[in-house]
Amino acid sequence: MKRSVPFEIFRYAAILAAMAVTLVPILWMVSMAFKPIGEWSATGADLTWWPKHPTLANFQFVFGHSTNDLIVALDHTALKPILSSLLSAVFGTAIAMSAGTAAAYGLSRFGSGQNLPLALIQLRLFPPMAVMIPVMIMWAFLNLNDTWWGLALIYGIVTLPFAFWLMKTFFDDMPREIEEAALVEGCSRLRVFTRITLPMMRAPLASAALFVFILNWSDYLIALLLTTREWVTIPVYMASLSSSMTGQLYGAKAALGLIAAVPPVIMGIAIQRHLVRGLTFGALKQ
Amino acid sequence: MSAVTATISEDKMGTARAKPAQRDEGARLGFRLTLPAQVLVLFISAFPLLMQLYISVTDWSPLSGIGWWNAWEMWNSFANYTDLAADTRFWSALQRTAVVMLVCVPAEFLLGLALATLFADDFPGKRIFYSILLMPMMVVPAVAGYMFFMLFQSGGPVNDILSRVVGGPVTIAWLSDPTLALIAVMIADIWQWTPLMFLILLAGLVGVPEDQMKAATLLGANAWQRFTTIVLPKMKTIIIIALAIRVIENFKIFDTLYIMTGGGPGVATETISVYIYKVTTQDLIWGYVAAIALAILIVLSIVAVYAMKRLAAARQGA
């Protein structure tokens, strides 16, 4: 439809306003991450919006090289929390994707597990806080507390609904002709699934896995409850970046926050096409 | 249970051509493929629920010195549930959660819908604007919490912008004022989740057939009439889904809020998740927490079943 000139002006004005609101908080964090201590600790009238003397000192600080600016030193560097976030998110994604993909195929092709769609939606509905008492007791009993593999297991379960629903809609959409042809040729159904269906679904599988990874990587509450010292994840570790002497270490927090924020944003843009499907449990496709 | 379901349900793949042997093979394979997911679901639902039910009628805490299985020694005859009914902090947290939801979800919906309307047709720069506007929902919520914590400091950038507008120094202590702190956490939530509404609603808006819009224009309908008589009815299901997702997720609100205010000042921003978290980790009365959690789970399940039925009915009607 042809739009009038005033409408176009209004549209760009509104979009630019929305862009400003969207970007200011993000750019503020980016700016803080590259500011030296004198600038990130400034308040009020001394506030600088963009670093006057950009520095990598904040990144060096969280990775353990002491900086001359800061008198405080860290007990633990950010390396292990980053490793913990990575391992738990990657293996959590692997658990959710393998169980979810297999179950989705079982339901989509053979009608098995009719209870799963609703059960998994209910799993997503409940606030994690309302089921964490038994999980904390069970995890303590299984010696899974404060380990990345314990986190990976609960992440795998928490994000299973997304993996299952996403893959189910992908399988439902997939044409059956090739699979049927292979069956007629005498392939076993398991062979059809592993040798024909899965390779054909490589792209959807990758998108779903990235989506699930973003969710796992974004967790805070579960890691806060299940990890205490050894395997804390990035967001939990960030709370320790303050000291009684210097107060909040904004520069260090911003630097680590930036490191944590970049991967999901890039992945999210990469799988933009499938975001709607993922977020609505496949109810909507773009 | 699922074994039975698997065998009696129809074979969806090539039913007509498949030989009985192949159909059995499919049922067996289907059962085996769904087994891991079933085990995980049981592992996280059945056993924990029973455990929660058991603990919820006792005074048990991890500091009691006895294992949770011996919690019956601390049986308190449903005192947790009667305590809950009289727990003003719980009820005010619930009320606060409702307030946050009633402000944030409509705000996110309206802003998201407005943005989606602007993006309904093509214009130069659409793709890049679209990608940037989606960014907030991909930022790790905890990191967003730290971001807004910095932004709302009394010597921080939000006050800096305000002071430039007003023309004098502004030193509002956002996060230590009960009302302003609540507003600040709601702003953070709206910032982060408006993009989700935008994304979903835009997907729905694109599906509205253009010829109907053109016909309505020819018949003399103005933009508002076209919107209310053609667009909104077409988007009904999508709007319900978008709202449902945000209501569910907003009810759980924790990460950004807890990092920004810790539920404070006092209990001014204490939502239900924050309240349960504090009772779990600070007061450590897990018997009581189990009772709260179960009460919430039961209420939510009833709401969910009701909502699902309504949604299914709406879909059949459409």
XYZ file of C-alpha atoms in Angstrom:
604
model
C 0.000 0.000 0.000
C 1.193 3.503 -0.795
C 1.747 5.612 2.291
C 1.644 9.385 2.532
C 4.720 11.533 3.219
C 3.571 12.658 6.696
C 3.112 9.010 7.611
C 6.644 8.177 6.475
C 8.037 11.039 8.553
C 6.039 9.879 11.558
C 7.184 6.307 11.019
C 10.887 7.145 10.942
C 10.552 9.488 13.930
C 8.809 6.814 15.981
C 11.285 4.118 14.969
C 14.261 6.338 15.757
C 12.798 7.078 19.192
C 12.342 3.354 19.811
C 15.905 2.722 18.621
C 17.237 5.305 21.068
C 15.419 3.731 24.007
C 16.578 0.284 22.884
C 20.203 1.211 22.414
C 20.970 3.617 25.275
C 21.147 0.928 28.022
C 23.218 -1.372 25.802
C 25.589 1.359 24.678
C 25.969 2.546 28.239
C 27.254 -0.899 29.215
C 29.607 -0.986 26.227
C 30.903 2.462 27.128
C 31.394 1.526 30.804
C 33.312 -1.590 29.833
C 35.995 0.476 28.095
C 36.265 3.302 30.637
C 39.207 3.658 33.018
C 38.366 3.714 36.722
C 38.283 7.512 36.952
C 35.529 7.586 34.353
C 33.386 4.589 35.341
C 33.287 5.677 38.961
C 32.340 9.261 38.104
C 28.826 10.394 39.019
C 26.550 13.347 38.421
C 28.148 16.247 36.614
C 31.420 14.345 35.997
C 29.603 11.620 34.047
C 31.064 10.937 30.599
C 28.847 9.256 28.023
C 31.689 7.916 25.943
C 35.128 6.884 27.254
C 37.613 9.754 26.881
C 40.550 7.412 27.402
C 39.356 3.990 26.207
C 41.132 1.107 27.918
C 41.029 -2.673 28.151
C 41.882 -2.522 31.871
C 38.446 -3.815 32.922
C 38.807 -6.910 30.770
C 42.348 -7.477 32.045
C 41.075 -7.106 35.590
C 38.338 -9.765 35.351
C 40.791 -12.170 33.734
C 43.187 -11.813 36.600
C 45.945 -9.474 35.526
C 46.084 -6.915 38.271
C 45.739 -3.345 37.082
C 47.537 -0.379 38.526
C 44.315 1.576 38.873
C 42.619 -0.805 41.262
C 43.943 -1.678 44.675
C 41.588 -4.628 45.072
C 42.413 -8.061 43.720
C 40.023 -10.846 42.809
C 39.908 -14.174 44.681
C 38.758 -15.885 41.510
C 39.103 -14.682 37.961
C 36.189 -14.761 35.542
C 37.714 -17.643 33.573
C 36.126 -20.444 35.550
C 32.642 -18.854 35.657
C 32.804 -18.451 31.875
C 33.821 -22.098 31.573
C 30.995 -23.078 33.924
C 28.420 -21.105 31.929
C 29.697 -22.624 28.693
C 29.844 -26.234 29.858
C 26.473 -26.200 31.601
C 24.748 -24.444 28.689
C 26.336 -26.660 26.010
C 25.651 -29.954 27.764
C 22.225 -28.776 28.919
C 21.452 -28.036 25.281
C 22.743 -31.474 24.276
C 20.439 -33.171 26.818
C 17.383 -31.120 25.841
C 18.013 -31.504 22.117
C 18.618 -35.270 22.106
C 15.682 -36.119 24.374
C 13.491 -33.488 22.726
C 14.292 -34.414 19.117
C 13.806 -38.144 19.709
C 10.505 -37.592 21.518
C 9.291 -35.113 18.906
C 9.978 -37.644 16.141
C 8.291 -40.409 18.127
C 5.166 -38.298 18.526
C 5.156 -36.777 15.063
C 5.591 -40.070 13.189
C 4.325 -42.842 15.463
C 1.938 -40.989 17.776
C 3.861 -42.090 20.859
C 3.870 -40.077 24.066
C 0.590 -38.226 23.585
C 0.908 -36.869 27.123
C 4.171 -35.059 26.395
C 2.939 -31.852 24.696
C 0.750 -30.820 27.624
C 3.136 -32.127 30.298
C 5.974 -30.107 28.811
C 3.905 -26.940 28.538
C 2.990 -27.317 32.186
C 6.661 -27.745 33.010
C 7.276 -24.385 31.351
C 4.337 -22.757 33.078
C 5.553 -23.287 36.627
C 7.908 -20.725 38.119
C 11.265 -22.468 38.669
C 11.230 -21.026 42.170
C 8.205 -23.186 43.001
C 9.950 -26.494 42.275
C 13.441 -25.682 43.474
C 13.143 -27.088 47.021
C 12.882 -30.720 45.869
C 15.459 -30.086 43.164
C 17.916 -28.702 45.711
C 17.333 -31.714 47.983
C 17.673 -34.192 45.112
C 20.754 -32.492 43.724
C 22.390 -32.520 47.178
C 21.559 -36.224 47.484
C 23.037 -36.976 44.047
C 26.117 -34.851 44.801
C 25.227 -32.552 41.912
C 25.269 -29.297 43.852
C 27.839 -26.774 42.756
C 28.901 -28.727 39.660
C 28.530 -27.784 36.018
C 27.141 -31.227 35.199
C 24.427 -30.785 37.835
C 23.493 -27.493 36.208
C 23.603 -29.107 32.756
C 21.105 -31.767 33.877
C 18.558 -29.283 35.224
C 19.058 -26.990 32.210
C 18.412 -29.960 29.935
C 15.100 -30.588 31.695
C 14.038 -26.944 31.933
C 14.578 -26.293 28.226
C 13.273 -29.686 27.066
C 9.811 -28.173 26.329
C 11.331 -25.751 23.809
C 13.487 -28.399 22.138
C 10.554 -30.789 21.920
C 8.000 -28.302 20.583
C 10.356 -26.725 18.082
C 11.450 -30.076 16.657
C 7.883 -31.356 16.647
C 6.718 -28.513 14.416
C 9.755 -29.020 12.156
C 8.999 -32.758 11.834
C 5.300 -32.078 11.277
C 6.163 -29.701 8.436
C 8.599 -32.073 6.780
C 7.341 -33.915 3.708
C 7.052 -37.664 4.314
C 7.701 -38.897 0.756
C 11.437 -39.491 1.111
C 11.020 -41.382 4.373
C 8.272 -43.518 2.872
C 10.363 -44.276 -0.173
C 13.205 -45.445 2.054
C 10.795 -47.636 4.010
C 9.597 -49.282 0.816
C 13.259 -49.878 -0.101
C 13.482 -51.927 3.098
C 15.212 -49.546 5.501
C 14.320 -50.037 9.152
C 12.465 -47.126 10.729
C 15.348 -46.372 13.076
C 17.683 -46.236 10.081
C 15.299 -43.914 8.275
C 15.334 -41.611 11.296
C 19.105 -41.569 11.856
C 20.333 -41.785 8.241
C 17.689 -39.848 6.304
C 15.537 -37.640 8.527
C 18.191 -36.255 10.860
C 20.675 -35.316 8.110
C 17.841 -33.624 6.195
C 16.903 -31.658 9.297
C 20.408 -30.338 9.937
C 19.452 -26.661 9.560
C 16.326 -26.775 11.768
C 18.266 -28.808 14.334
C 20.994 -26.174 14.422
C 18.457 -23.359 14.845
C 16.655 -25.178 17.637
C 19.951 -25.953 19.372
C 21.012 -22.290 19.226
C 17.643 -21.238 20.587
C 17.911 -23.687 23.490
C 21.512 -22.647 24.113
C 20.452 -18.992 24.448
C 17.858 -19.972 27.047
C 20.362 -22.028 29.040
C 23.053 -19.377 28.811
C 20.538 -16.786 30.073
C 19.724 -18.561 33.317
C 20.393 -16.834 36.607
C 18.010 -18.162 39.270
C 18.847 -21.862 38.971
C 22.591 -21.245 39.057
C 22.088 -18.915 42.008
C 20.434 -21.730 43.957
C 22.521 -24.688 42.813
C 26.040 -23.278 42.651
C 27.835 -21.629 45.517
C 31.556 -21.388 44.886
C 33.335 -23.841 42.602
C 31.154 -23.672 39.506
C 29.233 -20.407 39.753
C 28.131 -19.123 36.348
C 28.852 -15.661 34.929
C 25.754 -13.821 36.278
C 26.211 -15.295 39.761
C 29.908 -14.451 39.711
C 29.168 -10.871 38.658
C 27.610 -10.174 42.048
C 31.031 -10.716 43.632
C 32.544 -7.894 41.583
C 32.224 -5.339 44.334
C 34.198 -4.757 47.469
C 33.734 -2.905 50.706
C 36.674 -0.711 49.806
C 35.715 0.382 46.296
C 31.987 -0.332 46.241
C 30.544 -1.575 42.971
C 33.173 -2.331 40.344
C 31.020 -1.031 37.501
C 33.785 -1.208 34.920
C 34.520 -4.862 35.612
C 30.824 -5.720 35.735
C 30.191 -3.993 32.431
C 33.143 -5.776 30.816
C 31.965 -9.203 31.951
C 28.340 -8.326 31.181
C 29.398 -7.486 27.649
C 31.165 -10.840 27.313
C 28.010 -12.600 28.538
C 25.668 -10.569 26.333
C 27.444 -10.871 22.993
C 27.010 -14.605 22.159
C 23.210 -14.784 22.581
C 22.674 -11.544 20.659
C 24.708 -12.824 17.705
C 23.028 -16.234 17.818
C 19.623 -14.638 18.190
C 20.135 -12.562 15.073
C 21.385 -15.666 13.249
C 18.179 -17.598 13.996
C 15.820 -14.619 13.680
C 13.662 -16.554 11.226
C 12.804 -19.180 13.818
C 12.438 -16.970 16.890
C 8.657 -16.661 16.651
C 8.224 -20.406 16.246
C 10.516 -21.071 19.215
C 8.973 -18.549 21.552
C 5.391 -19.584 20.854
C 6.037 -23.334 21.130
C 5.533 -23.685 17.412
C 2.032 -22.216 17.541
C 3.158 -19.520 15.131
C 5.495 -19.726 12.196
C 7.012 -16.737 10.539
C 0.958 -45.681 30.296
C 2.833 -44.377 27.299
C 3.465 -47.924 26.072
C -0.293 -48.366 25.865
C -0.713 -45.037 24.116
C 1.987 -45.955 21.678
C 0.419 -49.248 20.643
C -3.176 -48.119 20.362
C -2.505 -44.864 18.559
C -2.477 -44.938 14.819
C 0.700 -45.153 12.853
C 0.973 -41.794 11.198
C 3.567 -42.692 8.627
C 2.300 -44.519 5.587
C -0.485 -46.287 7.470
C -2.096 -47.451 4.287
C 0.983 -49.096 2.840
C 2.768 -50.260 6.000
C 2.594 -53.961 6.768
C 1.502 -54.935 10.299
C 5.097 -55.863 11.150
C 6.267 -52.423 10.147
C 3.549 -50.802 12.203
C 4.633 -52.725 15.309
C 8.184 -51.709 14.594
C 7.037 -48.067 14.444
C 5.174 -48.316 17.726
C 8.167 -49.890 19.438
C 10.539 -47.296 18.032
C 8.158 -44.483 18.970
C 8.044 -45.764 22.517
C 11.811 -45.977 22.740
C 12.281 -42.510 21.218
C 9.902 -40.867 23.660
C 11.268 -42.760 26.666
C 14.124 -40.382 27.622
C 11.809 -37.368 27.572
C 9.211 -39.272 29.633
C 11.861 -40.236 32.179
C 13.087 -36.635 32.462
C 9.532 -35.324 32.879
C 8.762 -37.895 35.580
C 12.086 -37.212 37.265
C 11.281 -33.518 37.542
C 7.545 -33.745 38.254
C 6.233 -36.841 40.036
C 8.933 -37.465 42.611
C 9.597 -33.804 43.441
C 5.871 -33.152 43.798
C 5.452 -36.009 46.256
C 8.529 -34.844 48.156
C 7.184 -31.306 48.216
C 3.791 -32.506 49.436
C 5.456 -34.515 52.196
C 7.745 -31.744 53.400
C 4.988 -29.158 53.237
C 3.186 -30.639 56.250
C 6.297 -30.520 58.447
C 8.591 -27.941 60.015
C 11.572 -29.455 58.221
C 14.524 -27.288 57.280
C 17.987 -28.215 55.991
C 19.270 -27.140 59.408
C 17.030 -29.559 61.344
C 19.806 -32.130 61.459
C 17.621 -34.954 60.113
C 17.240 -36.112 56.534
C 14.170 -34.947 54.623
C 12.774 -38.499 54.611
C 12.573 -38.296 58.421
C 10.633 -35.044 58.211
C 7.495 -36.768 59.620
C 9.102 -36.392 63.040
C 8.427 -32.680 62.614
C 4.817 -33.075 61.470
C 2.920 -29.884 62.210
C -0.589 -30.786 61.048
C -1.027 -28.353 58.147
C 0.198 -25.384 60.181
C 2.168 -24.235 57.118
C -1.012 -23.864 55.121
C -2.872 -21.967 57.843
C 0.233 -19.804 58.334
C 0.228 -19.093 54.614
C -3.348 -17.847 54.714
C -2.318 -15.356 57.399
C 1.065 -14.432 55.908
C 0.681 -10.769 54.989
C 4.133 -10.657 53.385
C 3.108 -13.475 51.037
C -0.168 -11.801 50.091
C 1.426 -8.434 49.522
C 4.112 -10.084 47.368
C 1.348 -11.724 45.350
C -0.455 -8.420 45.041
C 2.766 -6.709 43.923
C 3.353 -9.412 41.323
C -0.149 -8.721 40.021
C 0.497 -4.968 39.888
C 3.748 -5.478 37.977
C 1.942 -7.787 35.563
C -0.993 -5.413 35.072
C 1.370 -2.552 34.225
C 4.076 -4.370 32.261
C 2.106 -6.768 30.070
C -0.376 -4.178 28.695
C 2.467 -1.680 28.211
C 4.552 -4.245 26.353
C 1.525 -5.272 24.313
C 0.556 -1.759 23.265
C 4.111 -0.660 22.499
C 4.791 -3.919 20.653
C 1.571 -3.578 18.646
C 2.335 0.040 17.765
C 5.816 -0.907 16.563
C 4.481 -3.911 14.653
C 1.974 -1.671 12.839
C 4.839 0.585 11.743
C 6.700 -2.447 10.382
C 3.722 -3.987 8.573
C 4.846 -2.929 5.091
C 8.256 -2.498 3.503
C 10.363 0.629 3.854
C 14.064 1.396 3.442
C 16.119 0.193 6.420
C 13.421 -2.150 7.707
C 15.680 -5.170 8.207
C 18.374 -3.368 10.166
C 15.852 -1.515 12.379
C 14.080 -4.817 12.986
C 17.258 -6.596 14.082
C 18.268 -3.809 16.431
C 14.836 -3.491 18.008
C 14.891 -7.210 18.841
C 18.178 -6.985 20.736
C 16.888 -6.369 24.278
C 15.112 -9.724 24.496
C 18.371 -11.504 23.673
C 20.391 -9.763 26.364
C 20.860 -12.122 29.321
C 18.200 -10.942 31.838
C 20.715 -10.892 34.683
C 23.022 -8.686 32.613
C 20.062 -6.423 31.847
C 19.587 -6.247 35.604
C 23.170 -5.035 36.111
C 22.716 -2.594 33.221
C 19.603 -1.002 34.694
C 21.176 -1.057 38.153
C 23.914 1.201 36.746
C 21.468 3.355 34.774
C 19.277 4.138 37.771
C 22.034 5.115 40.226
C 21.411 8.561 41.683
C 24.546 9.856 39.922
C 23.858 7.747 36.857
C 22.871 8.359 33.254
C 19.075 8.384 33.722
C 19.369 11.303 36.126
C 21.940 12.864 33.806
C 19.426 12.875 30.958
C 16.738 14.248 33.266
C 19.021 17.008 34.498
C 19.734 18.056 30.910
C 15.994 18.198 30.253
C 15.225 20.113 33.429
C 18.339 22.284 33.230
C 19.455 21.680 36.806
C 21.050 18.820 38.757
C 18.703 15.870 39.320
C 19.646 13.350 42.019
C 16.655 11.078 42.305
C 17.498 7.964 44.352
C 15.530 5.640 42.084
C 16.379 2.314 43.650
C 16.067 3.378 47.283
C 12.598 4.913 47.009
C 9.804 2.304 47.380
C 7.613 3.642 44.558
C 10.399 4.683 42.198
C 12.191 1.349 42.662
C 9.052 -0.472 41.557
C 8.759 1.845 38.565
C 12.430 1.272 37.701
C 12.099 -2.521 37.687
C 8.965 -2.258 35.578
C 10.774 -0.027 33.078
C 13.528 -2.642 32.837
C 10.958 -5.390 32.214
C 9.160 -3.335 29.570
C 12.486 -2.504 27.893
C 13.457 -6.145 27.730
C 10.165 -7.748 26.679
C 8.430 -5.244 24.393
C 10.558 -6.709 21.535
C 9.001 -10.125 22.150
C 5.492 -8.692 21.729
C 6.687 -6.772 18.668
C 8.160 -9.922 17.131
C 5.100 -12.116 17.682
C 2.512 -9.471 16.779
C 4.398 -8.529 13.624
C 4.361 -12.167 12.547
C 0.596 -12.106 12.978
C 0.144 -8.753 11.276
C 1.995 -9.897 8.155
C -0.535 -12.715 7.818
C -3.477 -10.338 7.389
C -4.589 -10.587 3.748
C -3.910 -7.380 1.836
C -6.807 -7.682 -0.632
C -9.290 -7.476 2.225
C -7.576 -4.315 3.414
C -7.738 -2.856 -0.097
C -11.404 -3.768 -0.444
C -12.175 -2.114 2.874
C -10.284 1.008 1.773
C -12.339 1.144 -1.437
C -15.508 0.818 0.632
C -14.404 3.912 2.515
C -13.129 2.429 5.764
C -10.508 4.582 7.473
C -7.322 3.216 9.012
C -8.832 2.804 12.481
C -11.915 1.002 11.100
C -9.736 -1.307 9.030
C -7.661 -2.037 12.109
C -10.575 -2.857 14.396
C -12.763 -4.742 11.910
C -10.191 -6.675 9.868
C -6.815 -6.765 11.590
C -7.820 -7.363 15.201
C -10.245 -10.259 14.532
C -7.659 -11.970 12.281
C -5.042 -11.632 14.974
C -7.182 -12.799 17.886
C -5.431 -16.132 18.459
C -1.983 -14.616 18.048
C -2.787 -11.852 20.514
C -4.015 -14.415 23.039
C -0.838 -16.468 22.612
C 1.425 -13.411 22.945
C -0.397 -12.203 26.054
C -0.412 -15.689 27.595
C 3.343 -16.053 27.117
C 4.072 -12.713 28.731
C 1.628 -13.275 31.606
C 3.267 -16.631 32.371
C 6.801 -15.285 32.144
C 6.039 -12.031 33.933
C 4.538 -13.938 36.856
C 7.959 -15.557 37.350
C 9.775 -12.196 37.283
C 13.044 -12.550 39.197
C 16.424 -12.038 37.494
C 16.458 -8.358 36.534
C 14.390 -7.327 39.507
C 16.434 -9.201 42.089
C 19.711 -7.821 40.745
C 18.406 -4.260 40.609
C 16.799 -4.048 44.030
C 17.063 -7.414 45.814
C 13.343 -6.989 46.482
C 14.014 -3.780 48.408
C 14.041 -1.162 49.694
C 12.471 -3.150 52.527
C 9.961 -5.336 50.708
C 8.927 -2.614 48.229
C 9.742 -4.650 45.105
C 9.357 -8.127 46.561
C 7.459 -10.240 44.039
C 6.382 -13.808 44.621
C 9.566 -15.389 43.222
C 11.760 -13.024 45.231
C 9.761 -13.763 48.368
C 10.093 -17.528 47.930
C 13.792 -17.117 47.159
C 14.359 -15.176 50.366
C 12.450 -17.635 52.537
C 14.411 -20.460 50.891
C 17.891 -19.029 51.263
C 17.687 -16.694 54.257
C 14.997 -18.041 56.572
C 15.640 -21.638 55.448
C 12.182 -22.841 56.519
C 11.811 -25.291 53.660
C 8.664 -26.973 54.989
C 6.925 -23.638 54.667
C 8.444 -22.924 51.252
C 7.160 -26.277 50.029
C 3.662 -25.302 51.159
C 3.830 -21.942 49.352
C 5.215 -23.568 46.219
C 2.530 -26.266 46.183
C -0.236 -23.724 46.674
C 1.084 -21.761 43.688
C 1.471 -24.877 41.559
C -2.100 -25.963 42.262
C -3.590 -22.553 41.466
C -1.494 -22.261 38.299
C -2.504 -25.740 37.138
C -6.181 -24.895 37.501
C -5.691 -21.642 35.590
C -3.701 -23.474 32.911
C -6.263 -26.218 32.349
C -9.042 -23.618 32.168
C -7.054 -21.448 29.740
C -6.181 -24.436 27.528
C -9.841 -25.414 27.312
C -10.845 -21.885 26.401
C -8.108 -21.662 23.792
C -9.071 -25.010 22.262
C -12.714 -23.887 22.145
C -11.720 -20.583 20.528
C -9.673 -22.431 17.913
C -12.532 -24.728 17.052
C -14.867 -21.765 16.761
C -12.505 -19.947 14.412
